[in-house]
Short mmCIF file of C-alpha atoms and ligand atoms in Angstrom, two decimals:
data_model
loop_
_atom_site.label_atom_id
_atom_site.label_comp_id
_atom_site.label_asym_id
_atom_site.label_seq_id
_atom_site.Cartn_x
_atom_site.Cartn_y
_atom_site.Cartn_z
CA MET A 1 -42.81 20.96 -43.68
CA ALA A 2 -40.94 21.28 -40.57
CA GLY A 3 -38.81 18.63 -39.42
CA LEU A 4 -39.57 15.72 -41.81
CA THR A 5 -37.02 13.51 -43.24
CA ASP A 6 -36.22 14.30 -46.78
CA ALA A 7 -35.91 12.21 -49.89
CA SER A 8 -32.25 11.29 -49.22
CA GLY A 9 -33.20 9.96 -45.74
CA SER A 10 -31.29 12.81 -43.61
CA ALA A 11 -33.06 14.79 -40.92
CA ARG A 12 -32.97 18.35 -41.40
CA SER A 13 -34.51 21.30 -39.33
CA ASP A 14 -36.79 23.99 -39.75
CA ASP A 15 -34.09 26.08 -41.48
CA GLY A 16 -32.81 23.26 -43.30
CA GLY A 17 -29.64 22.75 -41.11
CA PRO A 18 -28.92 19.48 -39.31
CA ARG A 19 -31.32 18.81 -36.91
CA PRO A 20 -29.88 19.03 -33.38
CA LEU A 21 -29.82 16.40 -31.10
CA PRO A 22 -32.62 16.31 -28.45
CA ALA A 23 -31.61 17.56 -25.03
CA VAL A 24 -31.41 15.04 -22.23
CA ARG A 25 -33.90 15.19 -19.22
CA ASP A 26 -33.84 18.65 -17.48
CA ASP A 27 -33.45 16.73 -13.98
CA LEU A 28 -30.27 14.75 -15.46
CA VAL A 29 -28.45 18.08 -16.65
CA ALA A 30 -26.45 18.42 -13.46
CA LEU A 31 -25.30 14.70 -13.05
CA THR A 32 -21.91 13.59 -14.03
CA GLY A 33 -21.90 10.14 -13.73
CA TYR A 34 -19.96 7.57 -11.96
CA HIS A 35 -15.82 7.84 -12.33
CA SER A 36 -13.20 5.74 -10.80
CA PRO A 37 -10.47 6.80 -12.91
CA GLN A 38 -8.77 3.61 -14.39
CA VAL A 39 -5.26 4.63 -14.65
CA ASP A 40 -2.37 2.39 -15.80
CA VAL A 41 -0.52 1.29 -12.73
CA SER A 42 0.64 -1.91 -11.37
CA VAL A 43 -0.91 -1.67 -8.02
CA ARG A 44 -4.62 -1.16 -8.21
CA LEU A 45 -6.21 -0.20 -4.81
CA ASN A 46 -9.08 1.71 -6.09
CA THR A 47 -12.35 -0.34 -6.50
CA ASN A 48 -12.35 -2.72 -3.22
CA GLU A 49 -12.47 -5.77 -5.70
CA SER A 50 -11.11 -9.00 -4.26
CA PRO A 51 -7.30 -9.11 -5.15
CA PHE A 52 -7.43 -12.99 -5.85
CA PRO A 53 -8.95 -14.56 -8.98
CA PRO A 54 -11.99 -17.02 -8.72
CA PRO A 55 -10.98 -20.28 -7.32
CA GLU A 56 -9.52 -22.74 -9.71
CA GLY A 57 -12.15 -25.38 -8.57
CA TRP A 58 -14.92 -23.03 -9.61
CA LEU A 59 -13.36 -22.15 -12.93
CA ARG A 60 -13.18 -25.99 -14.05
CA GLU A 61 -16.87 -26.48 -13.12
CA PHE A 62 -17.69 -23.44 -14.55
CA GLN A 63 -15.89 -24.52 -17.99
CA ALA A 64 -17.39 -28.02 -17.98
CA GLU A 65 -20.95 -26.73 -17.20
CA LEU A 66 -20.87 -24.07 -19.92
CA ALA A 67 -20.91 -26.83 -22.88
CA ASP A 68 -24.81 -27.70 -21.24
CA VAL A 69 -25.86 -24.25 -21.79
CA ASP A 70 -28.67 -23.84 -24.28
CA PHE A 71 -27.08 -20.54 -26.21
CA ASN A 72 -29.80 -20.68 -28.80
CA ARG A 73 -32.74 -20.30 -25.84
CA TYR A 74 -33.59 -17.56 -23.56
CA PRO A 75 -32.22 -18.16 -19.99
CA ASP A 76 -34.67 -19.22 -17.38
CA ARG A 77 -36.30 -16.14 -16.74
CA GLN A 78 -36.78 -16.87 -13.09
CA ALA A 79 -32.94 -17.89 -12.30
CA GLY A 80 -34.61 -20.65 -10.45
CA ARG A 81 -31.56 -22.57 -9.72
CA LEU A 82 -29.29 -19.62 -8.76
CA ARG A 83 -31.93 -18.28 -6.45
CA SER A 84 -32.54 -21.48 -4.91
CA ALA A 85 -28.89 -21.42 -3.94
CA LEU A 86 -28.75 -18.27 -2.83
CA ALA A 87 -31.99 -19.08 -0.76
CA GLU A 88 -30.41 -22.20 0.76
CA ALA A 89 -27.24 -20.16 1.53
CA HIS A 90 -28.99 -17.69 3.42
CA GLN A 91 -31.87 -19.87 4.95
CA VAL A 92 -34.66 -17.77 3.28
CA ALA A 93 -37.47 -19.04 0.62
CA PRO A 94 -36.52 -18.68 -3.09
CA SER A 95 -39.38 -16.32 -3.39
CA GLN A 96 -37.26 -13.60 -1.15
CA VAL A 97 -34.31 -13.51 -3.39
CA PHE A 98 -34.20 -11.28 -6.53
CA CYS A 99 -31.01 -11.06 -8.68
CA ALA A 100 -29.66 -8.60 -11.04
CA ASN A 101 -26.83 -7.55 -13.12
CA GLY A 102 -24.71 -6.38 -10.21
CA SER A 103 -26.35 -4.89 -6.92
CA ASN A 104 -26.28 -1.50 -8.82
CA GLU A 105 -28.97 -2.82 -11.03
CA VAL A 106 -30.84 -4.24 -7.81
CA LEU A 107 -30.82 -0.67 -6.24
CA GLN A 108 -31.82 0.52 -9.64
CA CYS A 109 -34.81 -1.83 -9.75
CA LEU A 110 -35.98 -1.20 -6.26
CA LEU A 111 -35.98 2.55 -7.31
CA LEU A 112 -37.85 1.95 -10.42
CA ALA A 113 -40.52 -0.08 -8.58
CA TYR A 114 -40.79 2.29 -5.17
CA GLY A 115 -39.22 5.77 -6.18
CA GLY A 116 -39.84 7.78 -9.13
CA PRO A 117 -41.42 11.31 -9.42
CA GLY A 118 -43.14 12.64 -6.22
CA ARG A 119 -41.25 10.15 -4.05
CA SER A 120 -38.27 10.25 -1.90
CA ALA A 121 -35.04 8.21 -0.58
CA ALA A 122 -33.27 9.20 2.11
CA LEU A 123 -29.32 8.39 2.65
CA PHE A 124 -26.84 9.64 5.33
CA GLU A 125 -23.42 11.16 4.13
CA PRO A 126 -20.87 10.17 3.54
CA THR A 127 -21.82 6.97 2.36
CA TYR A 128 -22.16 4.77 -1.40
CA THR A 129 -22.60 7.65 -3.97
CA MET A 130 -24.39 5.78 -6.15
CA HIS A 131 -27.33 5.26 -4.01
CA GLY A 132 -28.11 9.02 -4.49
CA GLN A 133 -27.02 8.93 -8.22
CA ILE A 134 -29.46 5.96 -9.25
CA ALA A 135 -32.21 7.37 -7.12
CA ARG A 136 -31.67 10.88 -9.33
CA THR A 137 -31.62 8.87 -12.45
CA THR A 138 -34.93 7.43 -11.84
CA GLY A 139 -36.58 10.63 -10.79
CA THR A 140 -36.99 10.17 -7.34
CA ALA A 141 -35.98 13.24 -4.85
CA VAL A 142 -33.13 12.38 -2.51
CA ALA A 143 -33.15 13.34 1.16
CA ALA A 144 -29.78 13.50 2.40
CA GLY A 145 -28.84 13.75 5.83
CA ARG A 146 -25.40 14.02 7.67
CA ARG A 147 -23.44 11.41 9.57
CA THR A 148 -21.63 12.86 12.73
CA ASP A 149 -17.72 13.80 12.50
CA ASP A 150 -16.69 10.41 13.25
CA PHE A 151 -18.86 9.01 10.43
CA ARG A 152 -21.52 7.34 12.68
CA LEU A 153 -25.31 7.68 12.28
CA ASP A 154 -27.17 10.36 14.60
CA LEU A 155 -30.63 8.94 15.47
CA GLY A 156 -31.65 12.63 16.00
CA GLU A 157 -30.73 13.52 12.40
CA VAL A 158 -32.42 10.31 11.15
CA SER A 159 -35.40 10.99 12.73
CA ARG A 160 -35.30 14.71 11.52
CA VAL A 161 -34.52 13.63 7.80
CA LEU A 162 -36.97 10.91 7.87
CA GLY A 163 -39.78 13.14 9.40
CA GLU A 164 -39.39 15.87 7.02
CA ALA A 165 -39.17 13.65 3.79
CA LYS A 166 -41.28 10.66 4.47
CA PRO A 167 -39.07 8.61 2.27
CA VAL A 168 -40.18 5.36 0.57
CA LEU A 169 -36.75 4.18 0.55
CA THR A 170 -34.16 4.71 3.33
CA PHE A 171 -30.55 3.67 2.56
CA LEU A 172 -28.01 2.45 4.75
CA CYS A 173 -24.57 1.00 4.01
CA SER A 174 -23.15 -1.56 6.27
CA PRO A 175 -20.14 -1.63 6.23
CA ASN A 176 -20.44 1.69 4.93
CA ASN A 177 -18.45 2.56 1.72
CA PRO A 178 -16.11 4.55 1.81
CA THR A 179 -16.04 4.92 5.87
CA GLY A 180 -15.84 1.28 6.52
CA MET A 181 -17.85 1.27 9.88
CA ALA A 182 -20.63 -1.43 10.03
CA GLU A 183 -24.34 -0.18 11.78
CA PRO A 184 -24.79 -2.25 14.97
CA PRO A 185 -28.24 -4.36 14.91
CA ALA A 186 -29.44 -1.83 17.20
CA THR A 187 -28.92 0.84 14.88
CA VAL A 188 -30.70 -0.98 11.82
CA ASP A 189 -33.52 -1.66 14.34
CA ALA A 190 -34.00 1.97 15.60
CA VAL A 191 -33.62 3.16 11.85
CA LEU A 192 -36.55 0.69 10.72
CA ALA A 193 -38.70 1.89 13.81
CA LEU A 194 -38.10 5.44 12.30
CA ALA A 195 -38.66 4.70 8.74
CA PRO A 196 -41.97 5.17 6.94
CA GLY A 197 -40.90 2.73 4.10
CA LEU A 198 -38.42 0.20 3.08
CA VAL A 199 -34.89 -0.13 4.75
CA VAL A 200 -32.38 -0.91 2.11
CA VAL A 201 -29.09 -1.89 4.01
CA ASP A 202 -26.38 -2.34 1.24
CA GLU A 203 -24.38 -5.16 2.29
CA ALA A 204 -21.76 -5.14 -0.31
CA TYR A 205 -19.02 -5.97 2.41
CA GLY A 206 -21.11 -7.61 4.69
CA GLN A 207 -18.99 -10.89 4.61
CA PHE A 208 -16.33 -8.78 6.16
CA ALA A 209 -18.65 -7.63 9.31
CA ARG A 210 -19.57 -9.08 12.35
CA SER A 211 -23.17 -8.42 12.21
CA THR A 212 -25.98 -8.63 8.94
CA ALA A 213 -29.23 -7.27 8.62
CA LEU A 214 -29.98 -10.64 7.16
CA ASP A 215 -30.95 -11.44 10.49
CA LEU A 216 -33.77 -9.33 10.76
CA VAL A 217 -35.15 -10.54 7.48
CA ARG A 218 -34.88 -14.15 8.96
CA SER A 219 -36.60 -13.23 12.07
CA GLY A 220 -39.75 -12.69 10.14
CA ALA A 221 -41.09 -10.29 12.83
CA ALA A 222 -43.39 -7.84 12.39
CA SER A 223 -41.77 -4.83 10.71
CA THR A 224 -39.10 -6.88 9.35
CA ASP A 225 -40.93 -7.34 6.03
CA ARG A 226 -39.55 -3.57 5.43
CA VAL A 227 -35.80 -4.62 5.51
CA VAL A 228 -34.07 -5.25 2.25
CA VAL A 229 -30.52 -6.52 2.32
CA VAL A 230 -28.51 -6.18 -0.99
CA ARG A 231 -25.49 -8.07 -1.84
CA THR A 232 -22.97 -8.59 -4.46
CA PHE A 233 -20.88 -11.11 -6.24
CA SER A 234 -18.46 -8.34 -6.93
CA LYS A 235 -16.30 -7.89 -3.87
CA THR A 236 -15.82 -11.18 -1.63
CA TRP A 237 -17.09 -13.49 -4.34
CA SER A 238 -13.93 -12.51 -6.68
CA MET A 239 -16.45 -12.05 -9.45
CA ALA A 240 -16.70 -8.28 -10.28
CA GLY A 241 -16.34 -9.09 -14.01
CA VAL A 242 -19.46 -11.12 -13.91
CA ARG A 243 -21.86 -8.33 -12.79
CA LEU A 244 -24.07 -10.36 -10.42
CA GLY A 245 -25.65 -8.87 -7.10
CA TYR A 246 -29.09 -9.81 -5.55
CA LEU A 247 -31.66 -8.77 -2.30
CA VAL A 248 -33.01 -10.76 0.10
CA ALA A 249 -36.53 -9.29 1.51
CA SER A 250 -39.76 -10.18 1.46
CA PRO A 251 -41.88 -11.78 -1.48
CA GLU A 252 -43.59 -8.59 -2.23
CA VAL A 253 -40.65 -6.53 -2.57
CA VAL A 254 -39.18 -9.55 -5.04
CA ALA A 255 -42.27 -9.19 -7.10
CA ALA A 256 -41.93 -5.33 -7.26
CA CYS A 257 -38.65 -5.74 -8.55
CA GLU A 258 -39.72 -8.30 -11.23
CA LEU A 259 -42.37 -5.86 -12.36
CA VAL A 260 -39.46 -3.43 -13.63
CA ALA A 261 -36.66 -5.73 -14.57
CA LEU A 262 -36.47 -6.24 -18.21
CA PRO A 263 -37.41 -9.89 -19.60
CA TYR A 264 -34.35 -12.14 -19.60
CA HIS A 265 -32.12 -9.51 -17.97
CA LEU A 266 -29.99 -12.11 -16.01
CA ASP A 267 -28.15 -13.96 -18.67
CA ALA A 268 -27.72 -18.11 -18.50
CA VAL A 269 -24.17 -18.07 -18.04
CA LYS A 270 -24.33 -15.41 -15.42
CA GLN A 271 -26.89 -17.48 -13.45
CA LEU A 272 -24.31 -20.59 -14.18
CA ALA A 273 -21.47 -18.52 -12.70
CA GLY A 274 -23.00 -17.39 -9.45
CA ARG A 275 -24.61 -20.70 -8.66
CA LEU A 276 -21.27 -22.71 -8.84
CA ALA A 277 -19.81 -19.93 -6.88
CA LEU A 278 -21.63 -20.89 -3.77
CA ARG A 279 -20.29 -24.18 -3.62
CA PHE A 280 -16.69 -22.41 -2.77
CA GLY A 281 -17.93 -20.83 0.43
CA ASP A 282 -15.02 -22.17 2.30
CA GLN A 283 -12.40 -20.98 0.17
CA MET A 284 -14.16 -17.30 0.05
CA GLU A 285 -13.78 -17.42 4.24
CA ARG A 286 -10.10 -18.11 4.05
CA ARG A 287 -9.62 -15.23 1.60
CA ILE A 288 -11.48 -13.07 3.87
CA SER A 289 -9.46 -14.00 7.01
CA VAL A 290 -6.29 -13.14 4.69
CA LEU A 291 -7.72 -9.94 3.81
CA THR A 292 -8.71 -9.06 7.36
CA GLU A 293 -5.44 -9.73 8.84
CA GLU A 294 -4.11 -7.65 6.12
CA ARG A 295 -6.27 -4.89 6.79
CA GLY A 296 -4.98 -5.03 10.41
CA ARG A 297 -1.57 -4.87 9.18
CA ILE A 298 -2.22 -1.63 6.79
CA ALA A 299 -4.00 0.09 9.91
CA SER A 300 -1.16 -0.51 12.16
CA ALA A 301 1.21 0.94 9.66
CA LEU A 302 -1.00 3.85 8.91
CA ALA A 303 -1.11 4.80 12.73
CA GLY A 304 2.49 5.06 12.63
CA LEU A 305 2.16 7.99 9.84
CA PRO A 306 0.91 11.48 9.51
CA VAL A 307 -2.76 10.38 8.91
CA GLU A 308 -6.12 10.19 10.33
CA THR A 309 -7.93 6.82 9.85
CA TRP A 310 -11.08 5.15 11.04
CA PRO A 311 -11.89 1.67 12.30
CA SER A 312 -13.02 -0.56 9.41
CA GLU A 313 -14.98 -3.85 9.01
CA ALA A 314 -14.58 -4.04 5.26
CA ASN A 315 -11.88 -4.77 2.62
CA PHE A 316 -10.68 -1.26 2.44
CA LEU A 317 -9.37 1.67 4.88
CA LEU A 318 -10.19 5.29 4.81
CA PHE A 319 -7.61 7.85 5.68
CA ARG A 320 -6.76 11.54 5.67
CA PRO A 321 -3.38 12.75 5.52
CA VAL A 322 -2.39 15.38 8.07
CA ALA A 323 -1.46 18.87 6.71
CA ARG A 324 -1.30 17.57 3.03
CA ASP A 325 -3.34 18.03 0.00
CA ALA A 326 -5.16 14.72 -0.50
CA GLY A 327 -5.16 15.21 -4.52
CA ALA A 328 -0.99 15.79 -4.26
CA VAL A 329 -0.70 12.45 -2.17
CA TRP A 330 -2.97 10.58 -4.74
CA SER A 331 -0.68 12.07 -7.49
CA GLY A 332 2.27 11.22 -5.39
CA LEU A 333 1.14 7.51 -5.13
CA VAL A 334 0.13 7.22 -8.78
CA ALA A 335 3.74 8.41 -9.65
CA ARG A 336 4.88 5.40 -7.66
CA SER A 337 2.30 3.10 -9.69
CA VAL A 338 -0.09 2.57 -6.65
CA LEU A 339 -3.74 3.67 -7.45
CA VAL A 340 -5.99 4.56 -4.82
CA ARG A 341 -9.41 6.30 -4.56
CA ASP A 342 -9.66 10.00 -4.27
CA CYS A 343 -12.56 10.65 -2.16
CA SER A 344 -11.78 14.35 -1.21
CA THR A 345 -14.81 15.61 -3.20
CA TRP A 346 -17.36 13.60 -1.71
CA PRO A 347 -19.64 15.13 0.47
CA GLY A 348 -18.01 15.29 4.19
CA LEU A 349 -14.99 13.61 3.10
CA THR A 350 -12.63 16.77 2.48
CA GLY A 351 -8.65 15.43 2.44
CA CYS A 352 -9.78 11.74 2.51
CA LEU A 353 -8.46 8.78 0.42
CA ARG A 354 -9.52 5.13 0.48
CA VAL A 355 -7.29 2.13 0.02
CA THR A 356 -8.58 -1.37 -0.84
CA VAL A 357 -6.93 -4.14 1.13
CA GLY A 358 -4.78 -5.92 -1.55
CA LEU A 359 -2.32 -8.86 -1.57
CA PRO A 360 0.38 -8.53 0.91
CA GLY A 361 3.07 -7.26 -1.69
CA GLU A 362 0.51 -5.04 -3.04
CA ASN A 363 -0.05 -3.70 0.38
CA ASP A 364 3.60 -3.11 1.01
CA ARG A 365 3.97 -1.18 -2.16
CA PHE A 366 1.27 1.01 -0.99
CA LEU A 367 2.74 1.64 2.55
CA GLU A 368 6.35 2.29 0.95
CA ALA A 369 4.84 4.53 -1.47
CA LEU A 370 2.94 6.62 1.01
CA SER A 371 5.64 6.86 3.62
CA GLU A 372 7.78 8.09 0.80
CA VAL A 373 5.02 10.65 -0.32
CA LEU A 374 4.34 11.73 3.11
CA ARG A 375 7.98 12.35 4.20
C1 PLP B 1 -18.91 -2.25 -4.67
C2 PLP B 1 -20.25 -1.59 -4.20
C3 PLP B 1 -21.55 -2.17 -4.68
C4 PLP B 1 -21.13 -3.21 -5.85
O1 PLP B 1 -21.98 -2.97 -7.15
P1 PLP B 1 -21.92 -3.93 -8.32
O2 PLP B 1 -23.07 -3.41 -9.17
O3 PLP B 1 -22.58 -5.41 -7.28
O4 PLP B 1 -20.76 -4.27 -8.76
C5 PLP B 1 -22.44 -1.96 -3.95
N1 PLP B 1 -22.42 -1.08 -3.20
C6 PLP B 1 -21.66 -0.70 -2.34
C7 PLP B 1 -21.72 0.08 -1.25
C8 PLP B 1 -20.30 -0.89 -3.03
O5 PLP B 1 -19.40 -0.42 -2.46
#
């Protein structure tokens, strides 16, 4: 009989040979996964994390409260205390907050709930590559529009893409990774007016920007119930290792995400870590000012080098070496133990590299290394 397990327990194919592994889903074959090479260097400026560890006060409170976690019990499935703390921080109701393991999992839940076969999501490149990647893994078609040459949204293009694709989800990223520019509130409003479905504003770097789409959600005005703001503890909150992200949206969107999230997906330790972090908002603000100042310093230094740069409202800067191969510049930096992100193969980013703002000493090392490489 074909394909049955024999008495020894091993699986055999029809001809008696070992049975081959099944093929992965046809629609996943072309995907390559998301890779940020983790090279062993002393200055790591490639993944936009905070260069600061979490505040010492946070660590003390976290360690003290860890003793009270009921480790033998499943965690609070509603993440009630964490959601309430986030709701208070953003002046919304707890029913408007959904948390998951990093904002990438938040995005995945949105796509599982609203995307899938026969549905589409729109995005405008260059932008965060995970939006398209996660969409594809959930079987959601991706309608990719283009930004202008200086990486701004062109509302004519937005209107064309949304009109053709009628996407259930439209992704914006503000400030946009990897270009650094934030979308002005008027642009988000205009996209909302054009979008047939949800407008998801990924604000992973929102704390650095002058405006936030949270104001739209809080306004409660008609049509703003289609706005979803996604945030993370991975960047400004110095907690990339914890894997915690959330969205703020209408209660219906939160309920939809709860339909697809696995039971007890948010562990008790993470819920505690995030809830306590919110007590240290002042320290986070101070770090943001330090990083913003450093960003200005890097931007002025880059202005004196043979590179093209763009204004950033985030904790990173995109730059394009003039008349130099980006890969060679990236390798030259690695040879000097400085790691930046090579974005040169991403759509619309030919020749571009992205540097994360680090500690002052790290930024000095980067600037010295870059001047040497470009000399
Ligand atoms: C870094 C980043 C995230 C963060 O993802 P997490 O899963 O929360 O670590 C999300 N969106 C954008 C645009 C990012 O750059």
